[in-house]
Tab-separated table of C-alpha atoms and ligand atoms in Angstrom:
chain	number	residue	atom	x	y	z
F	1	MET	CA	23.079	11.763	-22.809
F	2	GLN	CA	24.549	8.431	-23.443
F	3	LYS	CA	23.449	4.866	-24.159
F	4	LEU	CA	25.105	1.587	-23.508
F	5	LEU	CA	25.789	-0.892	-26.159
F	6	VAL	CA	26.420	-4.649	-25.584
F	7	GLU	CA	27.423	-7.123	-28.285
F	8	GLY	CA	26.282	-10.362	-26.874
F	9	GLY	CA	27.883	-13.938	-27.153
F	10	HIS	CA	31.406	-13.264	-25.877
F	11	LEU	CA	32.464	-15.323	-22.902
F	12	LEU	CA	33.524	-13.646	-19.576
F	13	ASN	CA	36.896	-14.664	-18.055
F	14	GLY	CA	39.072	-13.105	-15.394
F	15	LYS	CA	38.576	-11.205	-12.165
F	16	VAL	CA	36.276	-8.389	-11.231
F	17	ARG	CA	36.583	-6.392	-8.096
F	18	ILE	CA	33.506	-5.342	-6.205
F	19	SER	CA	33.093	-1.840	-5.073
F	20	GLY	CA	31.780	-0.459	-1.697
F	21	ALA	CA	28.018	-0.988	-0.985
F	22	LYS	CA	25.742	1.555	-2.625
F	23	ASN	CA	23.014	1.118	-0.012
F	24	SER	CA	25.439	1.461	2.834
F	25	ALA	CA	27.133	4.489	1.328
F	26	VAL	CA	23.943	6.349	0.869
F	27	ALA	CA	23.307	5.998	4.677
F	28	LEU	CA	26.827	6.566	5.750
F	29	LEU	CA	27.204	9.939	4.133
F	30	PRO	CA	24.137	11.365	5.810
F	31	ALA	CA	25.166	9.695	9.098
F	32	SER	CA	28.238	11.976	9.039
F	33	ILE	CA	25.994	14.948	9.828
F	34	LEU	CA	25.726	13.661	13.364
F	35	ALA	CA	29.387	14.002	14.132
F	36	ASP	CA	30.920	17.248	15.408
F	37	SER	CA	34.417	16.624	13.650
F	38	LYS	CA	35.859	15.058	10.538
F	39	VAL	CA	34.341	11.644	9.357
F	40	ILE	CA	36.451	9.671	6.758
F	41	ILE	CA	34.823	6.998	4.795
F	42	GLU	CA	36.876	4.735	2.738
F	43	GLY	CA	36.151	2.467	-0.195
F	44	LEU	CA	33.164	4.325	-1.619
F	45	PRO	CA	31.696	3.222	-4.942
F	46	ASP	CA	32.199	5.559	-7.947
F	47	ILE	CA	28.461	6.076	-8.598
F	48	SER	CA	26.360	9.107	-9.067
F	49	ASP	CA	24.278	8.545	-5.824
F	50	VAL	CA	27.406	9.140	-3.795
F	51	ASP	CA	28.206	12.371	-5.788
F	52	THR	CA	24.621	13.583	-5.212
F	53	LEU	CA	24.816	13.055	-1.419
F	54	GLY	CA	28.255	14.657	-1.233
F	55	HIS	CA	26.735	17.737	-2.946
F	56	LEU	CA	23.886	17.665	-0.486
F	57	LEU	CA	26.198	17.542	2.473
F	58	GLU	CA	27.892	20.718	1.045
F	59	GLU	CA	24.436	22.440	0.582
F	60	ILE	CA	23.935	22.303	4.395
F	61	GLY	CA	27.456	23.772	5.044
F	62	GLY	CA	29.679	20.645	5.138
F	63	THR	CA	33.080	20.447	3.557
F	64	VAL	CA	33.509	17.422	1.425
F	65	GLU	CA	36.765	16.379	-0.064
F	66	LYS	CA	37.117	13.422	-2.435
F	67	ARG	CA	40.437	11.603	-2.487
F	68	GLY	CA	40.006	8.611	-4.749
F	69	GLN	CA	37.489	6.338	-3.167
F	70	THR	CA	37.773	8.198	0.193
F	71	LEU	CA	35.560	10.937	1.300
F	72	HIS	CA	36.669	13.404	4.028
F	73	ILE	CA	33.527	15.043	5.544
F	74	ASP	CA	33.747	17.943	7.895
F	75	PRO	CA	30.255	18.358	9.353
F	76	SER	CA	31.284	21.017	12.016
F	77	GLN	CA	29.804	23.894	10.141
F	78	MET	CA	26.620	22.287	8.954
F	79	THR	CA	23.230	23.986	9.631
F	80	ALA	CA	19.711	22.848	9.422
F	81	MET	CA	19.356	24.259	5.977
F	82	PRO	CA	15.949	23.221	4.483
F	83	LEU	CA	16.297	20.967	1.403
F	84	PRO	CA	12.752	21.054	0.030
F	85	ASN	CA	13.737	20.636	-3.651
F	86	GLY	CA	16.542	20.158	-6.092
F	87	ARG	CA	19.137	17.402	-5.662
F	88	VAL	CA	17.251	15.856	-2.732
F	89	LYS	CA	14.663	14.537	-5.185
F	90	LYS	CA	17.197	12.670	-7.255
F	91	LEU	CA	17.482	9.737	-5.015
F	92	ARG	CA	15.330	7.964	-2.450
F	93	ALA	CA	18.045	7.637	0.105
F	94	SER	CA	17.959	11.400	0.728
F	95	TYR	CA	15.450	10.510	3.296
F	96	TYR	CA	18.312	9.675	5.647
F	97	PHE	CA	18.827	13.468	5.846
F	98	MET	CA	15.531	13.381	7.834
F	99	GLY	CA	16.830	11.192	10.645
F	100	ALA	CA	20.393	12.624	10.689
F	101	MET	CA	19.380	16.302	10.680
F	102	LEU	CA	16.620	15.608	13.086
F	103	GLY	CA	19.215	13.851	15.419
F	104	ARG	CA	21.719	16.730	15.267
F	105	PHE	CA	19.560	19.909	14.819
F	106	LYS	CA	16.156	18.711	16.103
F	107	GLU	CA	14.731	19.962	12.790
F	108	ALA	CA	14.750	19.223	9.095
F	109	VAL	CA	12.802	20.051	5.900
F	110	ILE	CA	13.358	17.424	3.259
F	111	GLY	CA	11.731	17.180	-0.155
F	112	LEU	CA	9.954	13.794	-0.684
F	113	PRO	CA	12.474	11.354	-1.980
F	114	GLY	CA	12.784	10.239	-5.603
F	115	GLY	CA	14.685	7.178	-6.635
F	116	CYS	CA	13.644	4.081	-8.612
F	117	TYR	CA	9.858	3.628	-9.162
F	118	LEU	CA	9.083	0.146	-7.978
F	119	GLY	CA	5.446	0.642	-7.203
F	120	PRO	CA	4.339	2.538	-4.078
F	121	ARG	CA	7.184	3.109	-1.542
F	122	PRO	CA	5.600	4.736	1.589
F	123	ILE	CA	7.745	6.170	4.331
F	124	ASP	CA	5.062	5.836	7.100
F	125	GLN	CA	7.313	3.776	9.417
F	126	HIS	CA	10.022	6.343	9.235
F	127	ILE	CA	7.606	8.960	10.226
F	128	LYS	CA	6.055	6.765	12.935
F	129	GLY	CA	9.632	6.332	14.434
F	130	PHE	CA	10.395	9.988	14.261
F	131	GLU	CA	7.022	10.736	15.956
F	132	ALA	CA	7.670	8.137	18.715
F	133	LEU	CA	11.019	9.881	19.496
F	134	GLY	CA	9.113	13.360	20.018
F	135	ALA	CA	9.157	14.895	16.508
F	136	LYS	CA	6.246	16.710	15.021
F	137	VAL	CA	6.122	15.723	11.376
F	138	THR	CA	4.034	17.530	8.618
F	139	ASN	CA	3.911	17.218	4.933
F	140	GLU	CA	3.765	20.642	3.192
F	141	GLN	CA	3.805	21.041	-0.603
F	142	GLY	CA	5.802	17.864	-1.279
F	143	ALA	CA	8.309	18.353	1.581
F	144	ILE	CA	8.393	16.725	4.919
F	145	TYR	CA	8.920	19.106	7.908
F	146	LEU	CA	10.305	17.694	11.139
F	147	ARG	CA	10.797	19.470	14.371
F	148	ALA	CA	11.263	18.543	18.070
F	149	ASP	CA	11.987	20.467	21.134
F	150	GLU	CA	13.623	17.366	22.476
F	151	LEU	CA	14.120	13.818	21.184
F	152	THR	CA	13.477	11.167	23.812
F	153	GLY	CA	14.014	7.477	23.444
F	154	ALA	CA	11.203	5.126	22.774
F	155	ARG	CA	10.001	1.678	22.067
F	156	ILE	CA	9.155	1.351	18.329
F	157	TYR	CA	7.694	-1.632	16.619
F	158	LEU	CA	7.914	-1.553	12.866
F	159	ASP	CA	4.738	-2.895	11.198
F	160	VAL	CA	6.722	-3.477	8.003
F	161	VAL	CA	10.341	-4.714	8.102
F	162	SER	CA	12.095	-1.678	6.430
F	163	VAL	CA	15.779	-1.060	5.803
F	164	GLY	CA	15.135	2.734	5.379
F	165	ALA	CA	13.042	3.076	8.513
F	166	THR	CA	15.452	0.941	10.653
F	167	ILE	CA	18.369	3.110	9.626
F	168	ASN	CA	16.619	6.417	9.834
F	169	ILE	CA	15.343	5.787	13.267
F	170	MET	CA	18.780	4.712	14.379
F	171	LEU	CA	20.090	7.992	13.045
F	172	ALA	CA	17.519	10.025	14.971
F	173	ALA	CA	17.752	8.021	18.086
F	174	VAL	CA	21.580	7.884	18.703
F	175	LYS	CA	21.546	11.438	20.201
F	176	ALA	CA	18.080	11.242	21.722
F	177	LYS	CA	17.695	11.184	25.438
F	178	GLY	CA	17.406	7.715	27.053
F	179	LYS	CA	16.887	4.322	25.451
F	180	THR	CA	15.243	3.434	22.090
F	181	ILE	CA	14.287	-0.083	21.109
F	182	ILE	CA	13.431	-0.762	17.577
F	183	GLU	CA	11.558	-4.048	17.198
F	184	ASN	CA	10.850	-5.982	14.018
F	185	ALA	CA	13.967	-4.173	12.648
F	186	ALA	CA	15.404	-4.997	9.264
F	187	ARG	CA	18.633	-7.141	9.459
F	188	GLU	CA	20.519	-6.192	6.318
F	189	PRO	CA	24.414	-6.136	6.419
F	190	GLU	CA	24.023	-2.354	5.420
F	191	ILE	CA	22.275	-1.772	8.729
F	192	ILE	CA	25.282	-3.303	10.632
F	193	ASP	CA	27.662	-1.142	8.592
F	194	VAL	CA	25.797	2.093	9.444
F	195	ALA	CA	25.658	0.938	13.203
F	196	THR	CA	29.404	0.262	13.007
F	197	LEU	CA	30.102	3.811	11.813
F	198	LEU	CA	27.712	5.288	14.427
F	199	THR	CA	29.507	3.245	17.090
F	200	SER	CA	32.908	4.428	15.959
F	201	MET	CA	31.456	7.964	16.375
F	202	GLY	CA	30.603	7.117	19.959
F	203	ALA	CA	26.993	5.864	19.696
F	204	LYS	CA	25.736	3.019	21.918
F	205	ILE	CA	23.974	0.504	19.751
F	206	LYS	CA	23.400	-3.174	20.412
F	207	GLY	CA	21.593	-5.711	18.224
F	208	ALA	CA	22.294	-4.369	14.695
F	209	GLY	CA	21.740	-7.294	12.381
F	210	THR	CA	19.079	-8.829	14.462
F	211	ASP	CA	15.432	-7.870	14.695
F	212	VAL	CA	15.762	-5.972	17.919
F	213	ILE	CA	18.096	-2.948	18.063
F	214	ARG	CA	18.683	-1.122	21.364
F	215	ILE	CA	20.143	2.341	21.415
F	216	GLU	CA	21.272	4.276	24.375
F	217	GLY	CA	21.454	7.918	23.563
F	218	VAL	CA	24.638	9.889	23.892
F	219	GLN	CA	25.140	13.661	24.022
F	220	GLU	CA	28.075	13.752	21.623
F	221	LEU	CA	29.288	12.094	18.537
F	222	THR	CA	32.741	12.593	17.169
F	223	GLY	CA	34.578	12.048	13.827
F	224	CYS	CA	36.107	8.814	12.833
F	225	MET	CA	37.334	6.635	10.083
F	226	HIS	CA	35.315	3.872	8.534
F	227	THR	CA	35.720	1.442	5.646
F	228	ILE	CA	32.534	0.415	3.871
F	229	ILE	CA	31.462	-3.166	3.300
F	230	PRO	CA	31.406	-4.572	-0.189
F	231	ASP	CA	28.364	-4.296	-2.281
F	232	ARG	CA	26.517	-7.573	-2.093
F	233	ILE	CA	24.066	-6.564	-4.861
F	234	GLU	CA	26.811	-5.542	-7.220
F	235	ALA	CA	28.648	-8.829	-6.302
F	236	GLY	CA	25.323	-10.802	-6.889
F	237	THR	CA	24.920	-9.047	-10.242
F	238	TYR	CA	28.292	-10.080	-11.484
F	239	THR	CA	27.876	-13.554	-10.205
F	240	ILE	CA	24.754	-13.847	-12.172
F	241	MET	CA	26.518	-12.400	-15.191
F	242	ALA	CA	29.251	-15.031	-14.741
F	243	ALA	CA	26.522	-17.740	-14.594
F	244	ALA	CA	24.962	-16.400	-17.734
F	245	GLN	CA	27.920	-15.874	-19.904
F	246	GLY	CA	31.085	-16.726	-17.979
F	247	GLU	CA	33.743	-19.273	-18.495
F	248	LYS	CA	35.723	-18.804	-15.286
F	249	VAL	CA	35.105	-15.658	-13.296
F	250	LEU	CA	36.489	-14.657	-9.949
F	251	ILE	CA	34.477	-12.249	-8.063
F	252	ASP	CA	36.758	-10.463	-5.625
F	253	ASN	CA	36.036	-8.446	-2.368
F	254	VAL	CA	32.848	-10.011	-1.525
F	255	ILE	CA	31.413	-11.518	1.798
F	256	PRO	CA	29.980	-14.868	0.538
F	257	GLN	CA	27.596	-15.199	3.453
F	258	HIS	CA	25.847	-11.961	2.188
F	259	LEU	CA	24.940	-13.830	-0.877
F	260	GLU	CA	23.774	-17.139	0.416
F	261	PRO	CA	20.259	-17.173	-1.045
F	262	LEU	CA	21.520	-16.382	-4.448
F	263	LEU	CA	24.413	-18.822	-4.351
F	264	ALA	CA	21.876	-21.582	-3.137
F	265	LYS	CA	19.607	-20.857	-6.143
F	266	LEU	CA	22.469	-20.755	-8.594
F	267	ARG	CA	23.688	-24.029	-7.404
F	268	GLU	CA	20.179	-25.471	-7.733
F	269	MET	CA	20.254	-24.426	-11.345
F	270	GLY	CA	23.522	-26.215	-11.877
F	271	VAL	CA	26.153	-23.345	-11.630
F	272	GLN	CA	29.468	-24.310	-10.158
F	273	ILE	CA	30.604	-21.885	-7.470
F	274	GLU	CA	33.611	-22.146	-5.228
F	275	GLU	CA	33.734	-19.832	-2.138
F	276	GLY	CA	36.891	-18.368	-0.679
F	277	GLU	CA	37.116	-15.963	2.241
F	278	GLU	CA	36.448	-12.825	0.220
F	279	GLN	CA	36.093	-14.276	-3.272
F	280	LEU	CA	33.792	-16.441	-5.344
F	281	LEU	CA	34.883	-18.450	-8.374
F	282	VAL	CA	32.103	-19.092	-10.858
F	283	HIS	CA	32.697	-21.870	-13.507
F	284	ARG	CA	30.840	-22.575	-16.701
F	285	GLY	CA	28.873	-25.862	-16.148
F	286	GLY	CA	26.332	-27.788	-18.182
F	287	PRO	CA	22.940	-26.644	-19.115
F	288	LEU	CA	21.020	-24.609	-16.466
F	289	LYS	CA	17.786	-25.920	-14.747
F	290	SER	CA	14.795	-23.678	-14.045
F	291	VAL	CA	14.093	-22.698	-10.448
F	292	ASP	CA	11.507	-20.619	-8.716
F	293	ILE	CA	12.422	-17.687	-6.539
F	294	LYS	CA	10.460	-15.518	-4.048
F	295	THR	CA	12.081	-12.399	-2.671
F	296	LEU	CA	11.889	-11.883	1.041
F	297	VAL	CA	13.241	-9.527	3.628
F	298	HIS	CA	16.898	-10.353	4.568
F	299	PRO	CA	18.218	-13.032	4.847
F	300	GLY	CA	15.738	-14.140	2.089
F	301	PHE	CA	16.430	-13.787	-1.588
F	302	PRO	CA	17.042	-10.031	-2.124
F	303	THR	CA	14.661	-8.133	-4.210
F	304	ASP	CA	17.455	-6.164	-5.749
F	305	LEU	CA	18.710	-9.399	-7.483
F	306	GLN	CA	15.314	-10.427	-8.709
F	307	GLN	CA	15.556	-8.459	-11.963
F	308	PRO	CA	18.942	-9.547	-13.006
F	309	PHE	CA	18.246	-13.171	-11.955
F	310	THR	CA	15.093	-13.084	-14.168
F	311	ALA	CA	17.191	-12.407	-17.223
F	312	LEU	CA	19.410	-15.445	-16.341
F	313	LEU	CA	16.319	-17.643	-16.081
F	314	THR	CA	15.667	-17.128	-19.787
F	315	LYS	CA	18.572	-19.417	-20.264
F	316	ALA	CA	17.392	-22.267	-17.917
F	317	THR	CA	15.477	-25.364	-19.211
F	318	GLY	CA	11.819	-25.410	-17.941
F	319	THR	CA	9.519	-22.975	-16.359
F	320	SER	CA	10.646	-20.674	-13.562
F	321	VAL	CA	8.342	-18.596	-11.228
F	322	VAL	CA	9.571	-15.336	-9.921
F	323	THR	CA	7.637	-13.613	-7.090
F	324	ASP	CA	8.599	-10.386	-5.565
F	325	THR	CA	6.901	-10.055	-2.115
F	326	ILE	CA	8.783	-6.780	-1.329
F	327	TYR	CA	7.957	-4.730	-4.440
F	328	GLN	CA	5.056	-6.432	-6.246
F	329	ALA	CA	5.340	-4.080	-9.189
F	330	ARG	CA	9.077	-4.555	-9.782
F	331	PHE	CA	8.574	-6.099	-13.159
F	332	LYS	CA	9.180	-3.120	-15.333
F	333	HIS	CA	12.155	-4.993	-16.981
F	334	ILE	CA	9.901	-7.839	-18.315
F	335	ASP	CA	8.460	-5.961	-21.322
F	336	GLU	CA	11.989	-5.087	-22.276
F	337	LEU	CA	13.226	-8.741	-21.906
F	338	ARG	CA	10.339	-9.627	-24.222
F	339	ARG	CA	11.556	-7.332	-26.816
F	340	MET	CA	14.715	-9.435	-26.864
F	341	ASN	CA	12.788	-12.561	-27.400
F	342	ALA	CA	12.317	-13.728	-23.792
F	343	GLN	CA	9.177	-15.751	-23.066
F	344	ILE	CA	7.870	-14.226	-19.839
F	345	LYS	CA	4.362	-13.510	-18.761
F	346	VAL	CA	3.311	-11.732	-15.513
F	347	GLU	CA	0.382	-13.233	-13.789
F	348	GLY	CA	-0.890	-12.226	-10.349
F	349	GLY	CA	2.292	-10.774	-8.966
F	350	SER	CA	4.628	-13.445	-10.447
F	351	ALA	CA	6.738	-13.556	-13.631
F	352	ILE	CA	6.624	-16.940	-15.272
F	353	VAL	CA	9.708	-17.450	-17.404
F	354	THR	CA	10.037	-20.284	-19.966
F	355	GLY	CA	13.291	-21.365	-21.304
F	356	PRO	CA	15.677	-21.828	-22.680
F	357	VAL	CA	15.292	-19.185	-25.367
F	358	PRO	CA	18.013	-17.576	-27.565
F	359	LEU	CA	17.882	-13.868	-26.691
F	360	GLU	CA	18.350	-11.430	-29.514
F	361	GLY	CA	19.779	-7.966	-29.276
F	362	ALA	CA	17.342	-5.049	-29.251
F	363	LYS	CA	16.701	-1.493	-28.352
F	364	VAL	CA	15.641	-1.525	-24.723
F	365	LYS	CA	15.141	0.991	-21.843
F	366	ALA	CA	16.340	0.686	-18.457
F	367	SER	CA	13.334	1.794	-16.250
F	368	ASP	CA	15.304	1.656	-12.999
F	369	LEU	CA	18.612	0.626	-11.546
F	370	ARG	CA	18.228	-3.166	-11.433
F	371	ALA	CA	16.170	-3.295	-14.445
F	372	GLY	CA	19.218	-1.831	-16.159
F	373	ALA	CA	21.280	-4.603	-14.576
F	374	SER	CA	18.865	-7.171	-15.964
F	375	LEU	CA	19.116	-5.824	-19.457
F	376	ILE	CA	22.902	-5.939	-19.305
F	377	VAL	CA	22.688	-9.644	-18.254
F	378	ALA	CA	20.351	-10.293	-21.241
F	379	GLY	CA	22.461	-8.227	-23.595
F	380	LEU	CA	25.641	-10.370	-22.600
F	381	MET	CA	23.780	-13.542	-23.632
F	382	ALA	CA	21.888	-12.166	-26.679
F	383	LYS	CA	22.778	-12.599	-30.320
F	384	GLY	CA	23.802	-9.263	-31.818
F	385	ILE	CA	23.823	-5.810	-30.273
F	386	THR	CA	21.511	-4.553	-27.438
F	387	GLU	CA	21.184	-0.835	-27.130
F	388	ILE	CA	20.286	0.164	-23.511
F	389	THR	CA	18.961	3.687	-22.845
F	390	GLY	CA	18.035	4.994	-19.334
F	391	LEU	CA	21.857	4.784	-18.400
F	392	GLU	CA	21.434	7.354	-15.723
F	393	HIS	CA	19.669	4.767	-13.553
F	394	ILE	CA	22.407	2.199	-14.075
F	395	ASP	CA	25.102	4.893	-13.141
F	396	ARG	CA	23.379	5.512	-9.910
F	397	GLY	CA	24.295	2.288	-8.600
F	398	TYR	CA	26.971	0.392	-10.557
F	399	SER	CA	30.480	1.672	-10.390
F	400	GLN	CA	32.315	1.541	-13.820
F	401	ILE	CA	30.071	-1.139	-15.090
F	402	ALA	CA	31.342	-0.985	-18.792
F	403	GLU	CA	35.043	-0.910	-17.765
F	404	LYS	CA	34.476	-3.836	-15.422
F	405	LEU	CA	32.806	-5.939	-17.913
F	406	SER	CA	35.245	-5.062	-20.782
F	407	ASN	CA	38.057	-6.200	-18.475
F	408	LEU	CA	36.194	-9.564	-18.249
F	409	GLY	CA	36.072	-9.811	-22.088
F	410	ALA	CA	32.583	-8.445	-22.708
F	411	HIS	CA	32.024	-6.230	-25.775
F	412	ILE	CA	30.333	-3.257	-24.086
F	413	TRP	CA	30.660	0.536	-24.708
F	414	ARG	CA	28.980	3.792	-24.258
F	415	GLU	CA	27.884	6.084	-27.146
F	416	ASP	CA	26.519	9.662	-27.081
F	417	MET	CA	22.954	9.727	-28.200
F	418	THR	CA	21.931	11.760	-31.212
F	419	GLU	CA	19.477	14.651	-30.792
F	420	LYS	CA	16.865	12.609	-32.661
F	421	GLU	CA	17.279	9.539	-30.350
F	422	ILE	CA	17.001	11.819	-27.236
F	423	THR	CA	13.848	13.295	-28.637
F	424	GLN	CA	12.426	9.861	-29.402
F	425	LEU	CA	13.248	8.725	-25.887
F	426	GLN	CA	11.512	11.680	-24.272
F	427	ASN	CA	8.361	11.103	-26.410
F	428	LEU	CA	8.077	7.458	-25.288
A	1	LIG	N1	7.576	0.103	3.368
A	1	LIG	C1	6.410	0.617	3.998
A	1	LIG	N2	6.534	1.738	4.752
A	1	LIG	C2	7.749	2.248	5.043
A	1	LIG	C3	8.900	1.770	4.456
A	1	LIG	C4	8.751	0.668	3.696
A	1	LIG	O1	5.349	0.108	3.809
A	1	LIG	O2	7.714	3.245	5.800
A	1	LIG	C5	7.612	-1.153	2.556
A	1	LIG	C6	7.980	-0.796	1.105
A	1	LIG	O3	6.994	-0.343	0.338
A	1	LIG	C7	8.406	-2.279	0.682
A	1	LIG	C8	9.054	-2.788	2.114
A	1	LIG	O4	8.464	-2.014	3.141
A	1	LIG	O5	7.436	-2.985	0.303
A	1	LIG	C9	10.598	-2.676	2.186
A	1	LIG	O6	11.003	-1.404	1.905
A	1	LIG	P1	12.283	-0.839	2.608
A	1	LIG	O7	12.073	0.297	3.528
A	1	LIG	O8	13.143	-1.961	3.217
A	1	LIG	O9	13.095	-0.311	1.333
A	1	LIG	P2	14.006	0.959	1.270
A	1	LIG	O10	14.729	1.191	2.475
A	1	LIG	O11	13.225	2.114	0.687
A	1	LIG	C10	16.104	-0.332	0.511
A	1	LIG	C11	17.106	-0.292	-0.577
A	1	LIG	C12	16.420	-0.879	-1.813
A	1	LIG	C13	15.943	-2.216	-1.568
A	1	LIG	C14	15.010	-2.273	-0.407
A	1	LIG	C15	14.596	-3.631	0.049
A	1	LIG	C16	18.410	1.596	-0.172
A	1	LIG	C17	18.700	3.140	-0.381
A	1	LIG	N3	17.540	1.143	-0.826
A	1	LIG	O12	15.021	0.473	0.101
A	1	LIG	O13	17.429	-0.863	-2.864
A	1	LIG	O14	15.249	-2.760	-2.698
A	1	LIG	O15	15.672	-1.728	0.710
A	1	LIG	O16	15.799	-4.364	0.339
A	1	LIG	O17	18.899	1.078	0.770
A	1	LIG	C18	18.204	-0.799	-4.974
A	1	LIG	O18	19.352	-0.795	-4.487
A	1	LIG	O19	18.029	-0.991	-6.368
A	1	LIG	C19	17.022	-0.675	-4.201
A	1	LIG	C20	15.976	-0.255	-4.625
């Protein structure tokens, strides 16, 4: 087991290249199940979630070959192998095996998904969609059993705007008989990316990226080649890091429109950002001003950037209020930031940040992926060394984070934990 050490106070300079989008990748890999020949996905991020999903595809009989950032997936020999336990529980996105396996085999058994604990994360809307398409869904001993004699297109209104449910229903519906309409669909760029892959495979999908998606079922889907979109959350995280501790940082391989709510808030704080076609240049400006943020469904401020942004706010002058309307309990990073001298209190579903305060290095624990990113942002600004455990969460979603930050001039490195440290961590 390893920990991450950050010696704060060093200015960041230079260029960082953003990897492929994690939240696309975790849907694109399961989507390959629906094809009857080889699917090639290019530009995948080097993260443990992609490795886990690759292994899961092999568990059900697929052949998966990794060549650099490209995965060659041959789904032709896959079967409806039940996946009630094991790797499937490591990440939440394994729920996409439900939609994809249901779509191809009309049956699936998938252990209830794990992933970051951000408060309750129900999947009732996914189930509602599968049932509307004709599947019988039961929950037995922690696994979801799905079975259908036939899948038939349906009109499905999502009661909650959900990325996962929108994608999962698309996966189940592309080979269903007739027309499916998903109303109140989520509009994230990752949904468009999945729809693009499915369309290249032969699916008929209209409206991805809007709140009404129309799917005309087809009988057959074939292999294809697809290049993944850049990770807007990784790009946003580095933009925040540049605002926190950068002198002049170029964020490369980014779609600036995907980051509009973040860029608007950073500019409101006084950060200077120049936008190119696929690049952002973040300059060191004067003192930062406090701002309030409220996370919303896309295209609102993304909940996944709330935690790293909160760390930045400790540097701003004044009081900032952070409200997460998507995951009201996504505040596990706050106690850790407090250990580093941040002045933040959580009151009625909002975090109130008072700044500026000089952060101090401390021993902290990443409780989830974006909490980890938040602690790195804080560590870059802090005086002294910050020691971050819970690295397995960070490695699930940030490709080569220590290397990328070292290249920008940060002092950041991994160390093996001693037996004593591991025991202490497990007893916390
Ligand atoms: N919800 C329901 N019922 C459902 C599904 C969702 O009530 O059936 C609620 C959730 O509890 C939440 C809201 O709807 O309050 C939105 O959830 P959504 O389904 O959109 O989230 P998700 O698909 O499980 C994805 C990302 C998350 C990101 C959210 C919101 C993936 C694999 N995960 O999760 O990413 O926070 O959308 O944008 O795409 C991360 O990258 O760190 C991460 C957690």
